[in-house]
Amino acid sequence: MVAVVYGDAKFLSNLFELIARVNDEGIIEVRNGRLEVALLDPSHVVALRYRSKDGVECEGSDRVGVSFEELVKVLRRGRETAKISINRKKEELARCVHTRECAKKYPNKLHERCKDCPRKRMWRWGREVVVEFGNRRFTLKPIEVPDDDMKFAKSLKVKAMKLSASVEVDTREFREWLKDAELFSDTVTLNGGYMEAIGEMGSYRVALKENARKGAKANYSIRFLRDVVEPKLAEKVKLSWGTEKPLRILYPCGLEVFIAPRVGI
């Protein structure tokens, strides 16, 4: 056993459900006592990163690629504390793991036939993801996921974005505002202290709270916003944006979402 995560099954289910709406496949990483996830959506409009805070305990260090959709299916089966383990296991191979050396000496041959290979090994260390609720145990197969998107999402610097406007909003209200705006457009405009939507058949406007700086104006896709606004995770979220800058949505639990603006509308 290399890494273990303990957390409330309902919270973890809601968290990974939101993550799965952004991208079904990604890497979960345990290090420095924290659970971390960082990824992009397939269209590279949304970047997401999560670093656990209080309520989620971690031990060990490792990372593995998973299907978040499959992980959510399992987490929904629990009502108590969930234990997620990244375990090492031996995987049998059809060929010797020392491919380069054997291929040079014995081209066009299966490597298990290399009788005189002193480093012959017909197995390697693999991974499996185990989710446990008390005496119930579920095992998920890992998947191969490139880490390029993870590295990019982790590298984003909030200060460098120069987000001049910020406001804290009620998550349920904000979700309703998006539904209102969608009646007329597929895009919303955050313009100073207001959120607006303008379409051919009408328009919508709602006043935001204080601290929303005048002159900070940008357009964002309602579809992507709707996917990452989840009242089950927090009562309030903090929105930060700037003129033609990404929108940052910050959850108290350590979840950060960035949505690229729609330019030229």
Short mmCIF file of C-alpha atoms in Angstrom, two decimals:
data_model
loop_
_atom_site.label_atom_id
_atom_site.label_comp_id
_atom_site.label_asym_id
_atom_site.label_seq_id
_atom_site.Cartn_x
_atom_site.Cartn_y
_atom_site.Cartn_z
CA MET A 1 0.00 0.00 0.00
CA VAL A 2 1.56 3.30 -1.11
CA ALA A 3 -1.02 6.05 -0.56
CA VAL A 4 -4.32 6.30 1.33
CA VAL A 5 -7.07 8.95 1.41
CA TYR A 6 -9.75 9.14 4.11
CA GLY A 7 -12.79 11.38 3.62
CA ASP A 8 -16.56 11.70 3.78
CA ALA A 9 -18.02 9.59 0.97
CA LYS A 10 -20.72 12.14 0.13
CA PHE A 11 -18.26 15.03 -0.13
CA LEU A 12 -15.80 13.03 -2.24
CA SER A 13 -18.63 11.86 -4.49
CA ASN A 14 -19.81 15.46 -5.08
CA LEU A 15 -16.25 16.66 -5.64
CA PHE A 16 -15.32 14.00 -8.20
CA GLU A 17 -18.70 14.38 -9.89
CA LEU A 18 -17.87 18.04 -10.61
CA ILE A 19 -14.37 17.05 -11.74
CA ALA A 20 -15.83 14.39 -14.08
CA ARG A 21 -17.99 17.06 -15.74
CA VAL A 22 -14.80 18.91 -16.69
CA ASN A 23 -12.86 15.80 -17.76
CA ASP A 24 -13.72 12.15 -17.13
CA GLU A 25 -10.06 11.10 -17.06
CA GLY A 26 -7.28 12.47 -14.91
CA ILE A 27 -4.62 11.84 -12.31
CA ILE A 28 -5.20 11.77 -8.56
CA GLU A 29 -2.06 12.43 -6.56
CA VAL A 30 -1.29 12.05 -2.87
CA ARG A 31 1.71 13.94 -1.54
CA ASN A 32 2.69 16.03 1.48
CA GLY A 33 -0.43 14.87 3.31
CA ARG A 34 -2.76 16.28 0.64
CA LEU A 35 -4.98 14.92 -2.12
CA GLU A 36 -4.37 16.79 -5.39
CA VAL A 37 -6.10 16.84 -8.77
CA ALA A 38 -5.20 19.16 -11.65
CA LEU A 39 -6.53 18.94 -15.21
CA LEU A 40 -7.98 20.67 -18.27
CA ASP A 41 -11.21 19.97 -20.13
CA PRO A 42 -10.82 18.43 -23.62
CA SER A 43 -11.36 21.81 -25.34
CA HIS A 44 -8.85 23.54 -23.03
CA VAL A 45 -11.38 26.19 -21.99
CA VAL A 46 -11.54 25.11 -18.33
CA ALA A 47 -8.64 24.45 -15.97
CA LEU A 48 -9.30 22.85 -12.59
CA ARG A 49 -7.12 22.11 -9.58
CA TYR A 50 -7.92 20.78 -6.15
CA ARG A 51 -5.72 20.56 -3.08
CA SER A 52 -7.47 19.09 -0.05
CA LYS A 53 -7.93 20.99 3.18
CA ASP A 54 -9.55 19.97 6.48
CA GLY A 55 -11.85 16.95 6.31
CA VAL A 56 -9.68 14.88 4.00
CA GLU A 57 -6.75 12.98 5.54
CA CYS A 58 -3.92 11.49 3.49
CA GLU A 59 -1.02 9.15 4.11
CA GLY A 60 1.89 8.14 1.87
CA SER A 61 2.77 9.41 -1.57
CA ASP A 62 1.79 8.20 -5.07
CA ARG A 63 -0.35 9.06 -8.08
CA VAL A 64 -2.50 7.15 -10.55
CA GLY A 65 -4.70 7.76 -13.59
CA VAL A 66 -8.40 7.07 -13.05
CA SER A 67 -11.81 7.38 -14.66
CA PHE A 68 -13.62 9.86 -12.42
CA GLU A 69 -16.99 8.66 -13.72
CA GLU A 70 -16.27 5.14 -12.48
CA LEU A 71 -14.89 6.46 -9.18
CA VAL A 72 -18.08 8.48 -8.59
CA LYS A 73 -20.24 5.38 -9.21
CA VAL A 74 -18.40 3.61 -6.41
CA LEU A 75 -18.34 6.57 -3.99
CA ARG A 76 -22.12 6.92 -4.31
CA ARG A 77 -22.45 3.49 -2.73
CA GLY A 78 -21.05 4.75 0.58
CA ARG A 79 -22.66 6.76 3.34
CA GLU A 80 -19.80 6.78 5.81
CA THR A 81 -16.08 7.50 5.66
CA ALA A 82 -14.49 6.35 2.43
CA LYS A 83 -10.98 4.95 2.26
CA ILE A 84 -9.32 5.30 -1.15
CA SER A 85 -6.04 3.42 -1.52
CA ILE A 86 -3.51 3.41 -4.35
CA ASN A 87 -1.94 -0.04 -4.10
CA ARG A 88 1.02 -1.56 -5.84
CA LYS A 89 0.67 -4.99 -7.38
CA LYS A 90 2.72 -7.24 -9.62
CA GLU A 91 1.64 -7.44 -13.25
CA GLU A 92 2.64 -10.43 -15.35
CA LEU A 93 4.23 -9.53 -18.69
CA ALA A 94 4.49 -11.38 -22.00
CA ARG A 95 7.89 -9.87 -22.61
CA CYS A 96 10.96 -9.11 -20.52
CA VAL A 97 10.88 -5.59 -19.05
CA HIS A 98 14.47 -4.99 -20.14
CA THR A 99 13.32 -4.52 -23.73
CA ARG A 100 16.18 -2.40 -25.01
CA GLU A 101 19.03 -4.73 -24.06
CA CYS A 102 17.22 -7.89 -25.18
CA ALA A 103 16.00 -6.40 -28.45
CA LYS A 104 19.54 -5.52 -29.49
CA LYS A 105 20.88 -9.01 -28.80
CA TYR A 106 17.85 -11.03 -29.89
CA PRO A 107 15.91 -9.08 -32.55
CA ASN A 108 12.53 -10.43 -33.69
CA LYS A 109 12.26 -12.79 -30.71
CA LEU A 110 9.98 -12.87 -27.70
CA HIS A 111 12.03 -11.75 -24.74
CA GLU A 112 10.95 -14.63 -22.53
CA ARG A 113 13.07 -16.82 -24.82
CA CYS A 114 16.23 -14.90 -23.88
CA LYS A 115 17.48 -17.64 -21.57
CA ASP A 116 20.87 -16.06 -21.00
CA CYS A 117 19.56 -12.56 -20.18
CA PRO A 118 20.89 -11.97 -16.64
CA ARG A 119 18.30 -9.26 -15.98
CA LYS A 120 15.29 -11.15 -17.28
CA ARG A 121 12.12 -10.12 -15.42
CA MET A 122 8.61 -11.11 -16.50
CA TRP A 123 6.67 -8.73 -14.27
CA ARG A 124 6.48 -5.09 -13.30
CA TRP A 125 4.93 -2.99 -10.56
CA GLY A 126 1.43 -1.81 -11.47
CA ARG A 127 -1.29 0.10 -9.64
CA GLU A 128 -4.86 -0.47 -8.54
CA VAL A 129 -7.33 1.87 -6.87
CA VAL A 130 -9.24 0.40 -3.93
CA VAL A 131 -12.27 2.08 -2.32
CA GLU A 132 -13.46 0.73 1.03
CA PHE A 133 -16.51 1.43 3.18
CA GLY A 134 -16.12 -0.58 6.36
CA ASN A 135 -15.97 -4.23 5.26
CA ARG A 136 -17.00 -3.48 1.65
CA ARG A 137 -14.18 -3.28 -0.89
CA PHE A 138 -14.27 -2.06 -4.50
CA THR A 139 -11.30 -2.28 -6.89
CA LEU A 140 -10.88 -0.01 -9.93
CA LYS A 141 -8.43 -0.48 -12.77
CA PRO A 142 -6.09 2.46 -13.39
CA ILE A 143 -5.82 4.08 -16.81
CA GLU A 144 -2.93 5.69 -18.65
CA VAL A 145 -3.29 9.50 -18.55
CA PRO A 146 -0.61 11.92 -19.88
CA ASP A 147 0.45 14.45 -17.26
CA ASP A 148 0.86 17.47 -19.60
CA ASP A 149 -2.54 18.97 -18.71
CA MET A 150 -1.90 18.37 -15.01
CA LYS A 151 1.42 20.24 -15.18
CA PHE A 152 -0.18 23.16 -17.03
CA ALA A 153 -3.08 23.49 -14.58
CA LYS A 154 -0.66 23.42 -11.65
CA SER A 155 1.51 26.10 -13.23
CA LEU A 156 -1.24 28.75 -13.44
CA LYS A 157 -0.37 31.86 -11.41
CA VAL A 158 -3.33 33.88 -10.10
CA LYS A 159 -1.32 37.05 -9.52
CA ALA A 160 -0.03 37.03 -13.09
CA MET A 161 -3.63 37.03 -14.38
CA LYS A 162 -4.29 40.46 -12.81
CA LEU A 163 -7.92 39.79 -11.93
CA SER A 164 -9.14 43.22 -10.85
CA ALA A 165 -12.74 42.41 -9.85
CA SER A 166 -13.95 39.98 -7.20
CA VAL A 167 -17.22 39.15 -5.52
CA GLU A 168 -18.58 36.44 -3.21
CA VAL A 169 -21.90 34.96 -4.32
CA ASP A 170 -24.37 32.42 -3.02
CA THR A 171 -23.81 29.23 -5.04
CA ARG A 172 -27.50 28.34 -5.39
CA GLU A 173 -28.41 31.89 -6.42
CA PHE A 174 -25.59 32.00 -8.93
CA ARG A 175 -26.78 28.74 -10.49
CA GLU A 176 -30.30 30.19 -10.81
CA TRP A 177 -28.90 33.35 -12.40
CA LEU A 178 -27.22 31.21 -15.03
CA LYS A 179 -30.54 29.50 -15.78
CA ASP A 180 -32.17 32.94 -16.13
CA ALA A 181 -29.44 34.17 -18.49
CA GLU A 182 -29.68 31.03 -20.62
CA LEU A 183 -33.19 32.05 -21.67
CA PHE A 184 -31.66 34.64 -23.99
CA SER A 185 -28.04 33.69 -24.65
CA ASP A 186 -25.36 31.01 -24.28
CA THR A 187 -22.93 33.62 -22.93
CA VAL A 188 -22.94 35.84 -19.84
CA THR A 189 -21.07 39.10 -19.39
CA LEU A 190 -19.58 40.04 -16.04
CA ASN A 191 -19.49 43.82 -16.19
CA GLY A 192 -18.49 45.58 -13.01
CA GLY A 193 -21.27 45.04 -10.48
CA TYR A 194 -23.60 43.22 -12.88
CA MET A 195 -24.02 39.95 -14.74
CA GLU A 196 -25.74 40.34 -18.10
CA ALA A 197 -26.98 38.27 -21.01
CA ILE A 198 -28.14 39.78 -24.30
CA GLY A 199 -29.82 37.88 -27.12
CA GLU A 200 -31.94 38.47 -30.19
CA MET A 201 -35.20 38.00 -28.27
CA GLY A 202 -34.37 39.83 -25.04
CA SER A 203 -31.87 40.52 -22.29
CA TYR A 204 -31.21 39.74 -18.62
CA ARG A 205 -29.37 41.61 -15.88
CA VAL A 206 -28.71 40.88 -12.22
CA ALA A 207 -26.80 42.95 -9.67
CA LEU A 208 -23.79 41.36 -8.01
CA LYS A 209 -22.41 42.22 -4.57
CA GLU A 210 -19.79 44.77 -3.55
CA ASN A 211 -16.08 44.76 -4.56
CA ALA A 212 -16.93 44.22 -8.23
CA ARG A 213 -14.73 46.86 -9.87
CA LYS A 214 -16.24 48.97 -12.62
CA GLY A 215 -14.61 48.55 -16.00
CA ALA A 216 -13.77 44.87 -15.49
CA LYS A 217 -15.73 43.26 -18.33
CA ALA A 218 -15.51 39.78 -19.84
CA ASN A 219 -17.73 37.16 -21.50
CA TYR A 220 -17.97 33.51 -20.42
CA SER A 221 -19.78 30.42 -21.72
CA ILE A 222 -22.83 29.46 -19.65
CA ARG A 223 -22.32 25.78 -20.50
CA PHE A 224 -18.90 25.66 -18.87
CA LEU A 225 -20.04 27.77 -15.93
CA ARG A 226 -23.00 25.50 -15.26
CA ASP A 227 -20.71 22.46 -15.10
CA VAL A 228 -18.49 23.90 -12.35
CA VAL A 229 -21.00 25.66 -10.08
CA GLU A 230 -22.05 23.09 -7.46
CA PRO A 231 -24.12 24.10 -4.41
CA LYS A 232 -23.47 20.68 -2.82
CA LEU A 233 -19.83 21.63 -2.29
CA ALA A 234 -20.25 25.09 -0.75
CA GLU A 235 -22.87 27.70 0.16
CA LYS A 236 -20.73 30.51 -1.26
CA VAL A 237 -17.95 30.83 -3.84
CA LYS A 238 -15.64 33.67 -4.73
CA LEU A 239 -15.59 34.95 -8.32
CA SER A 240 -12.59 36.88 -9.65
CA TRP A 241 -12.15 38.26 -13.17
CA GLY A 242 -10.72 41.09 -15.27
CA THR A 243 -11.24 42.60 -18.69
CA GLU A 244 -10.86 39.73 -21.18
CA LYS A 245 -9.21 37.67 -18.42
CA PRO A 246 -10.08 34.19 -17.12
CA LEU A 247 -12.80 33.81 -14.52
CA ARG A 248 -11.58 32.21 -11.30
CA ILE A 249 -14.08 30.36 -9.11
CA LEU A 250 -12.72 29.56 -5.65
CA TYR A 251 -14.39 27.06 -3.29
CA PRO A 252 -13.60 27.01 0.46
CA CYS A 253 -12.69 23.29 0.23
CA GLY A 254 -9.59 24.01 -1.86
CA LEU A 255 -11.13 23.66 -5.33
CA GLU A 256 -10.14 26.25 -7.95
CA VAL A 257 -11.65 26.56 -11.42
CA PHE A 258 -10.49 28.84 -14.24
CA ILE A 259 -12.65 29.52 -17.31
CA ALA A 260 -11.17 31.23 -20.38
CA PRO A 261 -13.10 34.27 -21.65
CA ARG A 262 -14.94 34.39 -24.95
CA VAL A 263 -13.23 37.13 -26.94
CA GLY A 264 -14.63 39.03 -29.90
CA ILE A 265 -18.33 38.73 -29.05
#
